[in-house]
mmCIF file of C-alpha atoms in Angstrom:
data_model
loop_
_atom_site.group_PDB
_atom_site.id
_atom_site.type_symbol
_atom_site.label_atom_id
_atom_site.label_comp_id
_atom_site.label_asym_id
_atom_site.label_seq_id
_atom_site.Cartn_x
_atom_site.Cartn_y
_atom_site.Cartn_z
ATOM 1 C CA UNK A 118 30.833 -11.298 -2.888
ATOM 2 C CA UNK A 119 31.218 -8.140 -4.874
ATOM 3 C CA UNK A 120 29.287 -4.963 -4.730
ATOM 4 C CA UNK A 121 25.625 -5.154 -4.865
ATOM 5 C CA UNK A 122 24.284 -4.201 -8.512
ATOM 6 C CA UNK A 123 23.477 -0.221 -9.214
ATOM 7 C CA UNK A 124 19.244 -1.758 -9.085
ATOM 8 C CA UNK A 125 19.494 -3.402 -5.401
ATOM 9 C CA UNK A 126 21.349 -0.155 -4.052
ATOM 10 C CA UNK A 127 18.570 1.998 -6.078
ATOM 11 C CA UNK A 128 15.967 -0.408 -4.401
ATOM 12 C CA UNK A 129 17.329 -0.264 -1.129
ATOM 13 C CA UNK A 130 17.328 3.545 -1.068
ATOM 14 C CA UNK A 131 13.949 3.543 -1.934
ATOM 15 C CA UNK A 132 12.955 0.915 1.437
ATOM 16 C CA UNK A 133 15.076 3.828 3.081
ATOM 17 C CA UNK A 134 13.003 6.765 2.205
ATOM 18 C CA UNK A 135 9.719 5.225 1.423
ATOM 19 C CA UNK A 136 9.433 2.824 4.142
ATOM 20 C CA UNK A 137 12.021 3.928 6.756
ATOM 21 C CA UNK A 138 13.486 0.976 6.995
ATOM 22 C CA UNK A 139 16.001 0.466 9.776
ATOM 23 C CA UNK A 140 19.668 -0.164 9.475
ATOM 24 C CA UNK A 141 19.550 -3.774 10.427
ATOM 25 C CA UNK A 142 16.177 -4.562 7.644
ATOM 26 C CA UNK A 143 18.495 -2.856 4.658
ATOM 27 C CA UNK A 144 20.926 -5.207 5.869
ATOM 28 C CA UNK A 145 18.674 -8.247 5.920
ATOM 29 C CA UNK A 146 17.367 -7.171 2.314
ATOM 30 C CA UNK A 147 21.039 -6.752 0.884
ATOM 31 C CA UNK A 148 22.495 -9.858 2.044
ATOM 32 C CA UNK A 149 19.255 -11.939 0.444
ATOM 33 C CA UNK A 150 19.725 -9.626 -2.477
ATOM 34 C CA UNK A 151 23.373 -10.106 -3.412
ATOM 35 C CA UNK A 152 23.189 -13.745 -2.052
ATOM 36 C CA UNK A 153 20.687 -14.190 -4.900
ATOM 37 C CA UNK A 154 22.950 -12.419 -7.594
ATOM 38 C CA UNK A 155 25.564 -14.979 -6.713
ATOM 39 C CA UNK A 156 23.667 -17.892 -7.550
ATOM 40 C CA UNK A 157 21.751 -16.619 -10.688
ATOM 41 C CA UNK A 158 23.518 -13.460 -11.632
ATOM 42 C CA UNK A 159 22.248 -10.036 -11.738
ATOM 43 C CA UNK A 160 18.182 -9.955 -10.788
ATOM 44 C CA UNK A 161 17.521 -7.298 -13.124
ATOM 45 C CA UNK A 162 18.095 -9.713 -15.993
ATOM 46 C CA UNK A 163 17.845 -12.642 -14.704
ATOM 47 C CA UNK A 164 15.261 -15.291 -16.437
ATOM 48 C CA UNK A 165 12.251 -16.898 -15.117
ATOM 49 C CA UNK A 166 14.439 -20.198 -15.606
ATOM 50 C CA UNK A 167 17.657 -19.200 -13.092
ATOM 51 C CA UNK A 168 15.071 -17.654 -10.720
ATOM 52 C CA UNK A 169 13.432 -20.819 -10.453
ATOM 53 C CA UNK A 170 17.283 -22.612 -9.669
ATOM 54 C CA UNK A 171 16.633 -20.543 -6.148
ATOM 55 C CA UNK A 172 14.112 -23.218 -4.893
ATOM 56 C CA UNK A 173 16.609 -25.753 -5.061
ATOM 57 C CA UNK A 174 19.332 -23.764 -4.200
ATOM 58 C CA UNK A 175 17.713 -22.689 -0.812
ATOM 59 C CA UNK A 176 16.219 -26.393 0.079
ATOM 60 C CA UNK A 177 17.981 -26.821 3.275
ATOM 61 C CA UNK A 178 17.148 -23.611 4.978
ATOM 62 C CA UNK A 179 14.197 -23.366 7.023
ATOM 63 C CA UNK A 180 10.847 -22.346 5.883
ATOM 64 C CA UNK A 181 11.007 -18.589 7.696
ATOM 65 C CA UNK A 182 14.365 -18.114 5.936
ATOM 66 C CA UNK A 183 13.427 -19.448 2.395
ATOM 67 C CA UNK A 184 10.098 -17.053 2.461
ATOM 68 C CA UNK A 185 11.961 -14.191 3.776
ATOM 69 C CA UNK A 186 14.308 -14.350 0.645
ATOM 70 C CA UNK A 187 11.305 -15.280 -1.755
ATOM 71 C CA UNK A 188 9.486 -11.743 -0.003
ATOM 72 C CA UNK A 189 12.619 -9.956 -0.867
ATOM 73 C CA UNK A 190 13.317 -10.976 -4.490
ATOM 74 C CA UNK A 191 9.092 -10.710 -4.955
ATOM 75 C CA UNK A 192 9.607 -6.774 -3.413
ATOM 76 C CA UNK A 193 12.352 -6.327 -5.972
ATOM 77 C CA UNK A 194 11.120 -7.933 -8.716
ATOM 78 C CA UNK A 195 8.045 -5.359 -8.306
ATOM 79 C CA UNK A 196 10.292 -2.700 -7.892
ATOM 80 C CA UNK A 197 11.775 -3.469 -10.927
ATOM 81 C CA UNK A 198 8.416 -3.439 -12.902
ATOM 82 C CA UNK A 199 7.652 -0.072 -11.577
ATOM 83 C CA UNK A 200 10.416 1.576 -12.610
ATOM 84 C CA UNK A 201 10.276 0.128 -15.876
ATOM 85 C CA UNK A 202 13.866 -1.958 -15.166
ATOM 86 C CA UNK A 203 11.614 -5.152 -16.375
ATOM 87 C CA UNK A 204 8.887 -6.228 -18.738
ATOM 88 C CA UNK A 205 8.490 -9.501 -17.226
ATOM 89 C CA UNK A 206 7.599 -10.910 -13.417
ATOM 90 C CA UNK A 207 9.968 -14.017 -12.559
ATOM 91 C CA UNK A 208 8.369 -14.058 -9.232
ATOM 92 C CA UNK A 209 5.852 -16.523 -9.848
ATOM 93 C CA UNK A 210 9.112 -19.143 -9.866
ATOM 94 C CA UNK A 211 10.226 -18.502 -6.617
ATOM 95 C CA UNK A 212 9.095 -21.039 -3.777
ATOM 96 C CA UNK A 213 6.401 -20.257 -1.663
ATOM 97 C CA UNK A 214 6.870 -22.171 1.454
ATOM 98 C CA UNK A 215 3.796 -22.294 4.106
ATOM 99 C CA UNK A 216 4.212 -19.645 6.977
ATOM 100 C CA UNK A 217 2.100 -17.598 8.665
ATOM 101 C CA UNK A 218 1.274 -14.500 7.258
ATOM 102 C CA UNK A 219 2.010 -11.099 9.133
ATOM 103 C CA UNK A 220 -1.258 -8.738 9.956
ATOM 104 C CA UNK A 221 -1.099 -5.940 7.991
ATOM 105 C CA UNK A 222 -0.526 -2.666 10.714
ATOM 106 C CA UNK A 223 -3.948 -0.445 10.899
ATOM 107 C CA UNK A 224 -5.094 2.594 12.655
ATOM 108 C CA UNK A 225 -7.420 3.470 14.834
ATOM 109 C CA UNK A 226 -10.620 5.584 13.785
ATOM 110 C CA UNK A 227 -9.468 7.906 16.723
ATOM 111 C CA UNK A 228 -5.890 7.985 14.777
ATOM 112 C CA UNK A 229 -7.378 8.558 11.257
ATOM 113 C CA UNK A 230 -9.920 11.439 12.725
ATOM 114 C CA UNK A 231 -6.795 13.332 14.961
ATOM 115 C CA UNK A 232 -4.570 12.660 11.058
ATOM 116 C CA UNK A 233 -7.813 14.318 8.961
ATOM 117 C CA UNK A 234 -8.349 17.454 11.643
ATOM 118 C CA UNK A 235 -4.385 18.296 11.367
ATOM 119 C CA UNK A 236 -4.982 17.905 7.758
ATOM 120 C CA UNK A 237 -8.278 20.019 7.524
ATOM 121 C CA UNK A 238 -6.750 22.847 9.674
ATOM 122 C CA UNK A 239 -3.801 23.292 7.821
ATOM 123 C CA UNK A 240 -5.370 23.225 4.462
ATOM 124 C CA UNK A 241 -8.201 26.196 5.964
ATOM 125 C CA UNK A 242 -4.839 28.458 4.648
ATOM 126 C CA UNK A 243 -5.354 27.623 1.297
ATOM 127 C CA UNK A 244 -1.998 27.149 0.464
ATOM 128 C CA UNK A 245 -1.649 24.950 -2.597
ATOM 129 C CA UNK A 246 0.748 22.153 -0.489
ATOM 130 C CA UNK A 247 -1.408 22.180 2.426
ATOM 131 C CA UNK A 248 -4.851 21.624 0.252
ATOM 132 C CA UNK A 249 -2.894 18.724 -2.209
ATOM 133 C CA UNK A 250 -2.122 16.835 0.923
ATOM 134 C CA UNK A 251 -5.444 17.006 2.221
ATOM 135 C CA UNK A 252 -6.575 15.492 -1.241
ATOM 136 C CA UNK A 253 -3.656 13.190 -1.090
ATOM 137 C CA UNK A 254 -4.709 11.498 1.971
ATOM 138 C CA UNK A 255 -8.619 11.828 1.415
ATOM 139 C CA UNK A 256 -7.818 9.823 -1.844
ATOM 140 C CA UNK A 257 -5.395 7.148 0.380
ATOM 141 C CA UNK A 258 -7.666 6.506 3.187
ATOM 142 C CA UNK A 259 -11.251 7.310 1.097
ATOM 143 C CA UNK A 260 -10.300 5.167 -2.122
ATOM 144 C CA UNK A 261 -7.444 2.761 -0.725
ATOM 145 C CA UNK A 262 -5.461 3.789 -3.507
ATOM 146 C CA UNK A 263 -1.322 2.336 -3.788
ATOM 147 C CA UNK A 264 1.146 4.793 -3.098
ATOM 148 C CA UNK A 265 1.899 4.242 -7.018
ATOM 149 C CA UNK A 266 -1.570 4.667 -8.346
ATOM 150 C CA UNK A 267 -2.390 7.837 -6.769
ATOM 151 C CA UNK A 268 1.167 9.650 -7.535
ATOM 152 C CA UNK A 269 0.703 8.727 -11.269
ATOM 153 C CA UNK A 270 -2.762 9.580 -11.251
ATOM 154 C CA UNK A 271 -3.232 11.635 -14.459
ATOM 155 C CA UNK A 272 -5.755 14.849 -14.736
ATOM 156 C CA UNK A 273 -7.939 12.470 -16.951
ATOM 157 C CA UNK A 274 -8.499 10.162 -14.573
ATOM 158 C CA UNK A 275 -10.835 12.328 -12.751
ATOM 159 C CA UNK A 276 -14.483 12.474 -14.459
ATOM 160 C CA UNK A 277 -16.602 15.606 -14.250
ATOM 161 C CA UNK A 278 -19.732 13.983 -13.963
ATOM 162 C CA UNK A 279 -19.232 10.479 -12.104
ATOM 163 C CA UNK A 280 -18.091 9.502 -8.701
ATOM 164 C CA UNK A 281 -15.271 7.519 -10.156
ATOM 165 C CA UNK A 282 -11.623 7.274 -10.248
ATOM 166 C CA UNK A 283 -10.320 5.561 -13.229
ATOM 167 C CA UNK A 284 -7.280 3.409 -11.642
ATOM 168 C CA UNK A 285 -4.222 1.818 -13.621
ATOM 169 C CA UNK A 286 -3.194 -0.757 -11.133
ATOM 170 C CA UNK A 287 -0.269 -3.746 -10.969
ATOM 171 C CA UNK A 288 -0.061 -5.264 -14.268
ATOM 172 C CA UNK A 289 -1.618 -2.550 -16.299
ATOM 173 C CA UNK A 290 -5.415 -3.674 -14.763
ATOM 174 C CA UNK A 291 -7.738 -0.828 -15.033
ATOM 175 C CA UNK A 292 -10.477 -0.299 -12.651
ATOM 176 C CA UNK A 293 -13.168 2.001 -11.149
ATOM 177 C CA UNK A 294 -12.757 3.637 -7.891
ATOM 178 C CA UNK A 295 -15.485 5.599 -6.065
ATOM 179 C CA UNK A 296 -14.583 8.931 -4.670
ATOM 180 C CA UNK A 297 -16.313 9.988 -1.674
ATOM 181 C CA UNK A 298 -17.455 13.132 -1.187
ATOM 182 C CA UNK A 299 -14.856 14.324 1.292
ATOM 183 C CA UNK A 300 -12.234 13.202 -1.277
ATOM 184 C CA UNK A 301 -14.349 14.886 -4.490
ATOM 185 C CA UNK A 302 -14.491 18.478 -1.841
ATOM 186 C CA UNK A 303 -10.675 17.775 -1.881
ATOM 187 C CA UNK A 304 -10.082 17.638 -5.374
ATOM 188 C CA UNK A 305 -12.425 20.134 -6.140
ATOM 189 C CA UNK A 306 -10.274 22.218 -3.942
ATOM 190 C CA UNK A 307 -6.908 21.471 -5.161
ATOM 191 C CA UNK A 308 -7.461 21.311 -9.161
ATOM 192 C CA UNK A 309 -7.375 25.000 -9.674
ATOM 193 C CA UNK A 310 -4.552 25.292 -7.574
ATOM 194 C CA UNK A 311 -2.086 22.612 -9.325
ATOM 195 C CA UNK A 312 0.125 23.301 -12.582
ATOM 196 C CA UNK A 313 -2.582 23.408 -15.111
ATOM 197 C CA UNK A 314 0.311 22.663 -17.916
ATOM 198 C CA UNK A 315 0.741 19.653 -16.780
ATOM 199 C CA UNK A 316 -0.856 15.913 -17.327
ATOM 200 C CA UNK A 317 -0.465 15.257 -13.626
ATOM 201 C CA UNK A 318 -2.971 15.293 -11.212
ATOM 202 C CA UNK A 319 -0.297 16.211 -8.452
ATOM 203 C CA UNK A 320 2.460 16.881 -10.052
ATOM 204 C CA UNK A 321 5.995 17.971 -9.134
ATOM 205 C CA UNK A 322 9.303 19.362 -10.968
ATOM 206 C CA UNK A 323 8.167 18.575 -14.460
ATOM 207 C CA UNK A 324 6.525 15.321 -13.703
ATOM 208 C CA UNK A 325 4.089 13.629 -11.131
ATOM 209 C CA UNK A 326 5.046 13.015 -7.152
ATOM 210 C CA UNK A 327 7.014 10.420 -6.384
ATOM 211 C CA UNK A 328 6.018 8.131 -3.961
ATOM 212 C CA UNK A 329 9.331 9.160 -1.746
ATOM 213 C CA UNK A 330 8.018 12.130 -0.981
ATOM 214 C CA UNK A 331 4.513 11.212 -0.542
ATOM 215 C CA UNK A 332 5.708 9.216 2.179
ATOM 216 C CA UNK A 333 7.729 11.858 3.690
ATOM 217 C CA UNK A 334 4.899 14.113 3.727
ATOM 218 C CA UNK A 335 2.401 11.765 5.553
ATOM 219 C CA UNK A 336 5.335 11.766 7.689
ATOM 220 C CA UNK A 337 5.396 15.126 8.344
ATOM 221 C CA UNK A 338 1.723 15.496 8.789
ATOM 222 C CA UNK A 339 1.849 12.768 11.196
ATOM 223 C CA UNK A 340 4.507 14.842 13.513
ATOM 224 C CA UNK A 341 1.961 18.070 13.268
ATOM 225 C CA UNK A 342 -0.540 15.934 14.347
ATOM 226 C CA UNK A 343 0.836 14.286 17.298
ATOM 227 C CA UNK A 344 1.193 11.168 15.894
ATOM 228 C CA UNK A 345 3.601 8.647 15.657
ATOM 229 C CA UNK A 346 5.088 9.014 12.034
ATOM 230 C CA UNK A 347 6.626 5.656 12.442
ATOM 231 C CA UNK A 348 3.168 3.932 11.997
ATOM 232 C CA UNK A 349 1.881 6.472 9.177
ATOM 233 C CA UNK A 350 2.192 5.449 5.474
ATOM 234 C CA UNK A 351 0.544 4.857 2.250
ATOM 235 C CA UNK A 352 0.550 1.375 2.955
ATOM 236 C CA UNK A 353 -1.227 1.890 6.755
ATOM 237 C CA UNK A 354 -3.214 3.788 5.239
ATOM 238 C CA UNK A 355 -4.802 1.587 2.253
ATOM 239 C CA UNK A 356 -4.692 -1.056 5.218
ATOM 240 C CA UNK A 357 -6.842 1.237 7.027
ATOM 241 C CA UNK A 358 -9.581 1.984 4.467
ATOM 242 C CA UNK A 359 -9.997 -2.152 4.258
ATOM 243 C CA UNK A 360 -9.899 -2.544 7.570
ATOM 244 C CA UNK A 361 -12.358 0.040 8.577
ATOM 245 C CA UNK A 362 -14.680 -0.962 5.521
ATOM 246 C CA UNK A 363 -15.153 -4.231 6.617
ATOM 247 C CA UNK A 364 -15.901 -3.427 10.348
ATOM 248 C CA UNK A 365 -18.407 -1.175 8.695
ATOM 249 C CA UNK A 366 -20.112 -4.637 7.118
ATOM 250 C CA UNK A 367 -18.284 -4.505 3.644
ATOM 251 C CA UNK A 368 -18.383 -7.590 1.490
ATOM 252 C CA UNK A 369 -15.051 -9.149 0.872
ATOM 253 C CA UNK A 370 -15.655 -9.654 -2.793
ATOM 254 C CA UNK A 371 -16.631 -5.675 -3.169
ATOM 255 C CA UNK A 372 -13.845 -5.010 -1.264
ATOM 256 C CA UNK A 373 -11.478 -7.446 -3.544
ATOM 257 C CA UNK A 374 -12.619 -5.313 -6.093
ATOM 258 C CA UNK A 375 -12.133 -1.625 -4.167
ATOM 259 C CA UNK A 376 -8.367 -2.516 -3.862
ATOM 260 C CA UNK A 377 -7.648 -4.250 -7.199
ATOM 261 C CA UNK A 378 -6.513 -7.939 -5.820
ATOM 262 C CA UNK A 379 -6.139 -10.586 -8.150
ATOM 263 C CA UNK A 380 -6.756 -13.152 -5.857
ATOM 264 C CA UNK A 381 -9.088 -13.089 -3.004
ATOM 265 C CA UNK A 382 -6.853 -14.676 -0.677
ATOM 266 C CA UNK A 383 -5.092 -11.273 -0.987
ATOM 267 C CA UNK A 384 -7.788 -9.424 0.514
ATOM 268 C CA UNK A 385 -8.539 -12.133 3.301
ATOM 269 C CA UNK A 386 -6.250 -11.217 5.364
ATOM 270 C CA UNK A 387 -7.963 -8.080 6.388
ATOM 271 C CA UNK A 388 -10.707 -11.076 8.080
ATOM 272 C CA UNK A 389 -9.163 -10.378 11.368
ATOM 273 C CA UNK A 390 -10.280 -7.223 12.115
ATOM 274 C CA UNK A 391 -14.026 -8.682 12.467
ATOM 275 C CA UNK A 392 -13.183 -11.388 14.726
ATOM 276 C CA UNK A 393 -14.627 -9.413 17.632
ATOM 277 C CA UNK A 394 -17.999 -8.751 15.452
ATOM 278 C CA UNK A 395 -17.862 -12.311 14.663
ATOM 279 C CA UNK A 396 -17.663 -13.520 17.669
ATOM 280 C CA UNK A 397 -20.475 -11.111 19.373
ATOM 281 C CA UNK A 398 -22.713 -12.249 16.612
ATOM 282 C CA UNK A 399 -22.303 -15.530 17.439
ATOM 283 C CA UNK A 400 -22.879 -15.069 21.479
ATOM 284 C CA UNK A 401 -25.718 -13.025 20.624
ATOM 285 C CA UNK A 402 -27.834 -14.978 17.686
ATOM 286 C CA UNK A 403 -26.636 -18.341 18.053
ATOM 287 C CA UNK A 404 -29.553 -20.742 19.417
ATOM 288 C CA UNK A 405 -28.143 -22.042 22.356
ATOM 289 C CA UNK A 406 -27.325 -18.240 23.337
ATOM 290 C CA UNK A 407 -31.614 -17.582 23.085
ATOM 291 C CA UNK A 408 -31.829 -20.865 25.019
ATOM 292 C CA UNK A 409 -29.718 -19.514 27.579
ATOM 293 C CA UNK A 410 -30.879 -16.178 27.830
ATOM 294 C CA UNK A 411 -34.121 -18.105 28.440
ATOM 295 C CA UNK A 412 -32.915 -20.273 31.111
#
């Protein structure tokens, strides 16, 4: 097999800084990657029609393997879209074989206060980097924004006279985002200290943050705070704001909604943090728990 194409190795080096993948995932991910470009050709042109040749292709590996390669290609393929390497999504025509589906990681509330008090104390200085990532992760955790949406978050996105975000999610789907009033106190903060030149809400070196270093600096506020930064990241963070909204009593379709899914099943997955509510409610109101308590 020859060298992996110039889009895996830019994808890859993004799952290095953005994720912190390990050695041995990057590995995993390059060997489903190029093993893909050898029965299709390269994935950054590759049509709907060869993608789909994968299904058949892949038919006597085990279910676990065959989604594994199907989460890859679906990763890249998105990848792709976001840096504008594709018009097109092929990854509906990959199979989708029946596994169980991993629990996205969360944090604690005691994590997410000790996170928000480093936060808070560093941006008491004032100093514009210190008060943007205080808005930066009022905005992740307070609005469940993607990584991508906030970064590319322009200055018009943020109304003057409504608690709204105006949000350009996957597949160019606009919707309305509340901002709390921690996260509006934020913003309020950091908007006279940004570039006022530029379109950007947060933006860097001639254009908007990348969502690199966003990572790296949730990172580094992790470290100041004591934290693990190996379980701090945009994504952990978005997980967080469903996971703590619907411990709170959220409805799943508002919720569905709050993070821009497409398809409920999507935001189901977050169910599992109310299994212990669930399961008090039902000890607690369930007749034959008031016959008991009777007895």
């Amino acid at each position: 097999m020859g060298a992996a194409s110039a889009p895996i190795e830019d994808f890859l080096a993004m799952l290095a800084a953005e994720r912190g993948a390990a050695a041995n995932t990057l590995a995993a991910y390059r060997r489903d990657l190029e093993g893909a470009e050898k029965l299709v050709g390269e994935l950054a042109s590759a049509p709907r029609a060869k993608v789909s040749q994968l299904g058949s292709a892949w038919a006597s590996l085990a279910p676990s393997t065959v989604a594994r390669k199907s989460s890859a290609l679906r990763q890249f393929f998105g990848f792709l879209i976001d840096e504008g390497l594709r018009d097109d999504d092929p990854s509906p025509a990959l199979p989708r074989p029946a596994t169980r589906r991993l629990l996205p990681k969360i944090l604690s509330h005691d994590e997410i206060e000790t996170l928000f008090a480093r936060a808070e104390l560093e941006a008491a200085s004032g100093r514009p980097r210190t008060v943007r990532m205080l808005a930066l992760l009022e905005l992740l955790y307070g609005s469940g924004l993607r990584a991508t949406e906030l970064v590319s978050l322009p200055v018009s996105a943020v109304p003057r006279d409504a608690p709204f975000l105006t949000v350009t999610g996957k597949g160019g789907q606009a919707r309305m985002v509340p901002i709390s009033r921690r996260a509006g106190e934020a913003l309020a903060r950091w908007l006279p200290l940004r570039e006022a030149v530029s379109p950007w809400l947060f933006p860097s070196r001639g254009k908007h943050l990348t969502r690199i270093r966003l990572f790296q600096l949730l990172k580094e506020l992790a470290t100041h705070a004591g934290l693990n930064p190996g379980k701090i990241s945009p994504h952990v963070l978005r997980h967080a704001f469903a996971t703590h909204l619907l411990e709170g009593g959220a409805d799943l379709r508002v919720l569905q909604t709050l993070l821009g899914h497409a398809d409920i099943a999507t935001t189901q997955i977050y169910t599992h943090v109310d299994a212990a509510r669930l399961v008090a409610l039902v000890n607690e109101r369930h007749p034959l728990a008031e016959k008991r308590r009777g007895d």
